[in-house]
């Protein structure tokens, strides 16, 4: 019975959105999130991942709490229904936490200071040296459905993006990169893309790299030159 009610409410929510596409802009963010999470069930498909995925557990319970305590201005790249809770770590001062995503539909999951734009354009929205830390988790690689595998963007695109990130970070700032496959973590160095922008750093509780036994995800930590 509960499943039928939830399914009916979900269809109603989608119908209202399709019939009145501008209505979302009039709904308070907290209410909008409540509808998406509790009525539409947006996070149902991620429930197991949020409870068991070692990469997500590390990000939520270890990495981001440490980042929040160690860095003043933080940028988190990419927003989804399973990332909105990270802003609670900056509840002491929401102005310290910025999110960015190119997709306008994910704005509801963003922070108080959310930017709708590609990460390559962050320098149009923030001054040079503004951020102390930038978090890129699962952003630098894209999925190739036909092969069921991941691949990197073109080297020129990655180099241009790293240059932009370097520009909006203060010297000594932290770039936290999460990779979907640990072999990819070697790609930036092998392609010579880090120079002259970033160098690996061990100034974290986990050294320069965090791996998970039996899981392909890996995090690497870089310092802004």
Short mmCIF file of C-alpha atoms in Angstrom, two decimals:
data_model
loop_
_atom_site.label_atom_id
_atom_site.label_comp_id
_atom_site.label_asym_id
_atom_site.label_seq_id
_atom_site.Cartn_x
_atom_site.Cartn_y
_atom_site.Cartn_z
CA UNK A 1 0.00 0.00 0.00
CA UNK A 2 2.81 2.38 0.95
CA UNK A 3 4.57 1.64 -2.33
CA UNK A 4 1.40 2.42 -4.31
CA UNK A 5 0.93 5.73 -2.50
CA UNK A 6 4.55 6.71 -3.05
CA UNK A 7 4.35 5.76 -6.71
CA UNK A 8 1.18 7.79 -7.17
CA UNK A 9 2.67 10.85 -5.47
CA UNK A 10 5.77 10.49 -7.59
CA UNK A 11 3.73 10.47 -10.81
CA UNK A 12 1.80 13.50 -9.57
CA UNK A 13 5.04 15.37 -8.84
CA UNK A 14 6.37 14.62 -12.32
CA UNK A 15 3.07 15.67 -13.89
CA UNK A 16 3.08 18.99 -12.04
CA UNK A 17 6.68 19.59 -13.11
CA UNK A 18 5.91 18.80 -16.75
CA UNK A 19 2.71 20.85 -16.80
CA UNK A 20 4.15 23.84 -14.92
CA UNK A 21 7.94 23.76 -15.55
CA UNK A 22 8.53 27.09 -13.83
CA UNK A 23 6.97 26.05 -10.54
CA UNK A 24 10.23 24.64 -9.15
CA UNK A 25 11.68 28.13 -8.96
CA UNK A 26 8.87 29.15 -6.60
CA UNK A 27 9.32 26.23 -4.20
CA UNK A 28 11.71 26.67 -1.22
CA UNK A 29 14.81 24.49 -1.55
CA UNK A 30 14.07 22.47 1.60
CA UNK A 31 10.55 21.66 0.42
CA UNK A 32 11.79 20.85 -3.08
CA UNK A 33 14.34 18.44 -1.66
CA UNK A 34 11.73 16.85 0.61
CA UNK A 35 9.46 16.15 -2.35
CA UNK A 36 12.30 14.70 -4.43
CA UNK A 37 13.66 12.55 -1.60
CA UNK A 38 10.52 11.46 0.27
CA UNK A 39 7.85 11.56 -2.43
CA UNK A 40 9.68 10.89 -5.68
CA UNK A 41 12.23 8.63 -3.96
CA UNK A 42 15.19 10.18 -5.75
CA UNK A 43 17.74 8.56 -3.43
CA UNK A 44 16.19 5.08 -3.34
CA UNK A 45 18.48 3.82 -6.09
CA UNK A 46 21.54 5.11 -4.22
CA UNK A 47 20.61 3.76 -0.79
CA UNK A 48 22.98 0.81 -0.88
CA UNK A 49 25.79 2.88 -2.38
CA UNK A 50 25.51 5.50 0.38
CA UNK A 51 25.64 2.83 3.08
CA UNK A 52 28.29 0.50 1.63
CA UNK A 53 30.39 2.21 -1.05
CA UNK A 54 33.82 2.76 0.59
CA UNK A 55 34.59 5.76 -1.59
CA UNK A 56 31.38 7.57 -0.60
CA UNK A 57 31.77 6.63 3.06
CA UNK A 58 35.33 7.94 3.06
CA UNK A 59 34.33 11.17 1.37
CA UNK A 60 31.44 11.80 3.76
CA UNK A 61 32.89 10.55 7.04
CA UNK A 62 36.62 11.29 6.73
CA UNK A 63 37.77 13.43 3.82
CA UNK A 64 35.19 16.22 3.80
CA UNK A 65 35.04 16.63 7.62
CA UNK A 66 38.83 17.04 7.58
CA UNK A 67 38.62 19.47 4.64
CA UNK A 68 35.95 21.51 6.44
CA UNK A 69 38.13 21.75 9.55
CA UNK A 70 41.33 22.52 7.63
CA UNK A 71 40.37 24.86 4.80
CA UNK A 72 38.45 28.12 4.75
CA UNK A 73 36.97 28.32 1.24
CA UNK A 74 35.99 25.01 -0.39
CA UNK A 75 34.61 24.27 -3.86
CA UNK A 76 32.81 20.97 -4.50
CA UNK A 77 32.38 20.08 -8.16
CA UNK A 78 29.26 18.19 -9.26
CA UNK A 79 25.95 18.00 -7.39
CA UNK A 80 23.42 15.18 -7.06
CA UNK A 81 20.86 13.86 -4.62
CA UNK A 82 23.62 11.98 -2.80
CA UNK A 83 25.88 15.05 -2.31
CA UNK A 84 23.55 17.62 -0.78
CA UNK A 85 24.24 16.48 2.80
CA UNK A 86 27.88 17.59 2.54
CA UNK A 87 26.85 21.20 3.12
CA UNK A 88 26.00 20.27 6.73
CA UNK A 89 29.74 20.06 7.36
CA UNK A 90 29.91 23.81 6.75
CA UNK A 91 26.87 24.74 8.83
CA UNK A 92 29.05 26.96 11.02
CA UNK A 93 29.47 29.30 8.05
CA UNK A 94 27.67 28.36 4.79
CA UNK A 95 29.60 31.10 2.99
CA UNK A 96 32.69 28.86 3.14
CA UNK A 97 31.19 26.21 0.86
CA UNK A 98 30.52 26.61 -2.87
CA UNK A 99 29.17 24.01 -5.30
CA UNK A 100 29.18 24.04 -9.08
CA UNK A 101 27.49 21.91 -11.76
CA UNK A 102 26.81 22.54 -15.41
CA UNK A 103 23.35 20.92 -15.22
CA UNK A 104 20.65 23.42 -14.11
CA UNK A 105 18.39 20.60 -12.87
CA UNK A 106 20.85 19.71 -10.07
CA UNK A 107 20.76 23.20 -8.56
CA UNK A 108 18.39 21.99 -5.84
CA UNK A 109 21.21 19.81 -4.45
CA UNK A 110 23.71 22.66 -4.41
CA UNK A 111 24.87 24.82 -1.54
CA UNK A 112 23.81 28.32 -0.58
CA UNK A 113 26.43 29.53 -3.06
CA UNK A 114 25.75 27.27 -6.04
CA UNK A 115 27.02 28.06 -9.52
CA UNK A 116 25.38 26.71 -12.68
CA UNK A 117 28.28 26.49 -15.09
CA UNK A 118 30.97 24.08 -16.32
CA UNK A 119 33.94 23.84 -13.97
CA UNK A 120 36.07 25.23 -16.80
CA UNK A 121 34.30 28.55 -16.28
CA UNK A 122 34.76 28.87 -12.51
CA UNK A 123 37.16 31.78 -13.07
CA UNK A 124 34.22 33.80 -14.41
CA UNK A 125 32.49 33.48 -11.04
CA UNK A 126 35.29 33.67 -8.47
CA UNK A 127 38.37 35.86 -8.12
CA UNK A 128 41.94 34.54 -8.48
CA UNK A 129 43.13 32.69 -5.37
CA UNK A 130 39.61 32.53 -3.90
CA UNK A 131 39.55 28.84 -2.93
CA UNK A 132 41.71 26.98 -0.42
CA UNK A 133 40.48 23.56 -1.53
CA UNK A 134 38.73 22.10 -4.59
CA UNK A 135 37.12 18.64 -4.56
CA UNK A 136 36.81 16.74 -7.85
CA UNK A 137 35.31 13.32 -7.19
CA UNK A 138 34.50 11.27 -10.28
CA UNK A 139 34.67 14.38 -12.47
CA UNK A 140 37.82 13.96 -14.55
CA UNK A 141 36.68 10.76 -16.26
CA UNK A 142 33.60 9.95 -18.27
CA UNK A 143 31.79 6.65 -18.85
CA UNK A 144 31.73 4.99 -22.26
CA UNK A 145 28.46 2.97 -22.24
CA UNK A 146 29.37 0.94 -25.33
CA UNK A 147 32.47 -0.40 -23.61
CA UNK A 148 31.28 -0.35 -20.02
CA UNK A 149 34.50 1.40 -19.13
CA UNK A 150 35.84 4.84 -18.27
CA UNK A 151 38.02 7.18 -20.29
CA UNK A 152 39.71 10.51 -19.78
CA UNK A 153 38.77 13.70 -21.55
CA UNK A 154 41.20 15.00 -24.17
CA UNK A 155 44.57 16.09 -22.73
CA UNK A 156 44.16 19.65 -24.00
CA UNK A 157 40.80 19.93 -22.22
CA UNK A 158 42.24 18.60 -18.97
CA UNK A 159 45.24 20.91 -19.18
CA UNK A 160 43.00 23.93 -19.75
CA UNK A 161 40.82 22.94 -16.79
CA UNK A 162 43.81 22.49 -14.47
CA UNK A 163 45.04 25.93 -15.49
CA UNK A 164 41.67 27.45 -14.54
CA UNK A 165 41.61 25.60 -11.19
CA UNK A 166 45.16 26.76 -10.50
CA UNK A 167 44.05 30.33 -11.10
CA UNK A 168 41.18 30.33 -8.58
CA UNK A 169 43.19 28.59 -5.84
CA UNK A 170 45.61 30.14 -3.40
CA UNK A 171 49.22 28.92 -3.43
CA UNK A 172 49.47 25.79 -1.30
CA UNK A 173 45.77 25.03 -1.69
CA UNK A 174 44.55 21.43 -1.88
CA UNK A 175 43.16 19.71 -4.97
CA UNK A 176 41.39 16.50 -3.96
CA UNK A 177 40.78 14.17 -6.91
CA UNK A 178 38.63 11.05 -6.75
CA UNK A 179 39.08 8.51 -9.55
CA UNK A 180 36.62 5.80 -10.55
CA UNK A 181 39.47 3.49 -11.55
CA UNK A 182 42.82 3.60 -9.77
CA UNK A 183 44.79 3.20 -13.03
CA UNK A 184 43.47 6.57 -14.13
CA UNK A 185 45.15 8.26 -11.21
CA UNK A 186 48.42 7.85 -13.08
CA UNK A 187 47.12 9.57 -16.21
CA UNK A 188 47.65 13.22 -15.26
CA UNK A 189 51.26 12.58 -14.32
CA UNK A 190 51.94 10.34 -17.33
CA UNK A 191 50.50 12.91 -19.72
CA UNK A 192 52.52 15.68 -18.11
CA UNK A 193 49.38 17.65 -17.30
CA UNK A 194 50.15 18.56 -13.69
CA UNK A 195 53.11 20.78 -14.49
CA UNK A 196 53.29 23.66 -13.78
CA UNK A 197 50.07 23.76 -11.77
CA UNK A 198 50.01 21.06 -9.08
CA UNK A 199 52.29 18.62 -7.27
CA UNK A 200 51.36 15.55 -5.19
CA UNK A 201 51.19 16.33 -1.48
CA UNK A 202 51.36 14.20 1.64
CA UNK A 203 50.01 16.97 3.88
CA UNK A 204 46.86 14.97 4.59
CA UNK A 205 46.00 12.25 7.12
CA UNK A 206 46.20 9.72 4.26
CA UNK A 207 49.42 10.77 2.56
CA UNK A 208 49.35 11.39 -1.18
CA UNK A 209 46.87 8.63 -2.00
CA UNK A 210 43.94 6.75 -0.49
CA UNK A 211 42.99 3.31 -1.84
CA UNK A 212 40.31 0.84 -0.78
CA UNK A 213 41.07 -2.91 -0.70
CA UNK A 214 38.91 -4.76 -3.21
CA UNK A 215 37.46 -1.54 -4.66
CA UNK A 216 38.63 0.32 -7.79
CA UNK A 217 38.14 3.85 -6.43
CA UNK A 218 41.10 5.93 -5.32
CA UNK A 219 41.69 9.46 -4.07
CA UNK A 220 44.79 11.52 -4.75
CA UNK A 221 45.87 14.79 -3.17
CA UNK A 222 47.68 17.63 -4.92
CA UNK A 223 49.05 20.97 -3.78
CA UNK A 224 48.69 24.12 -5.86
CA UNK A 225 52.09 25.46 -6.91
#
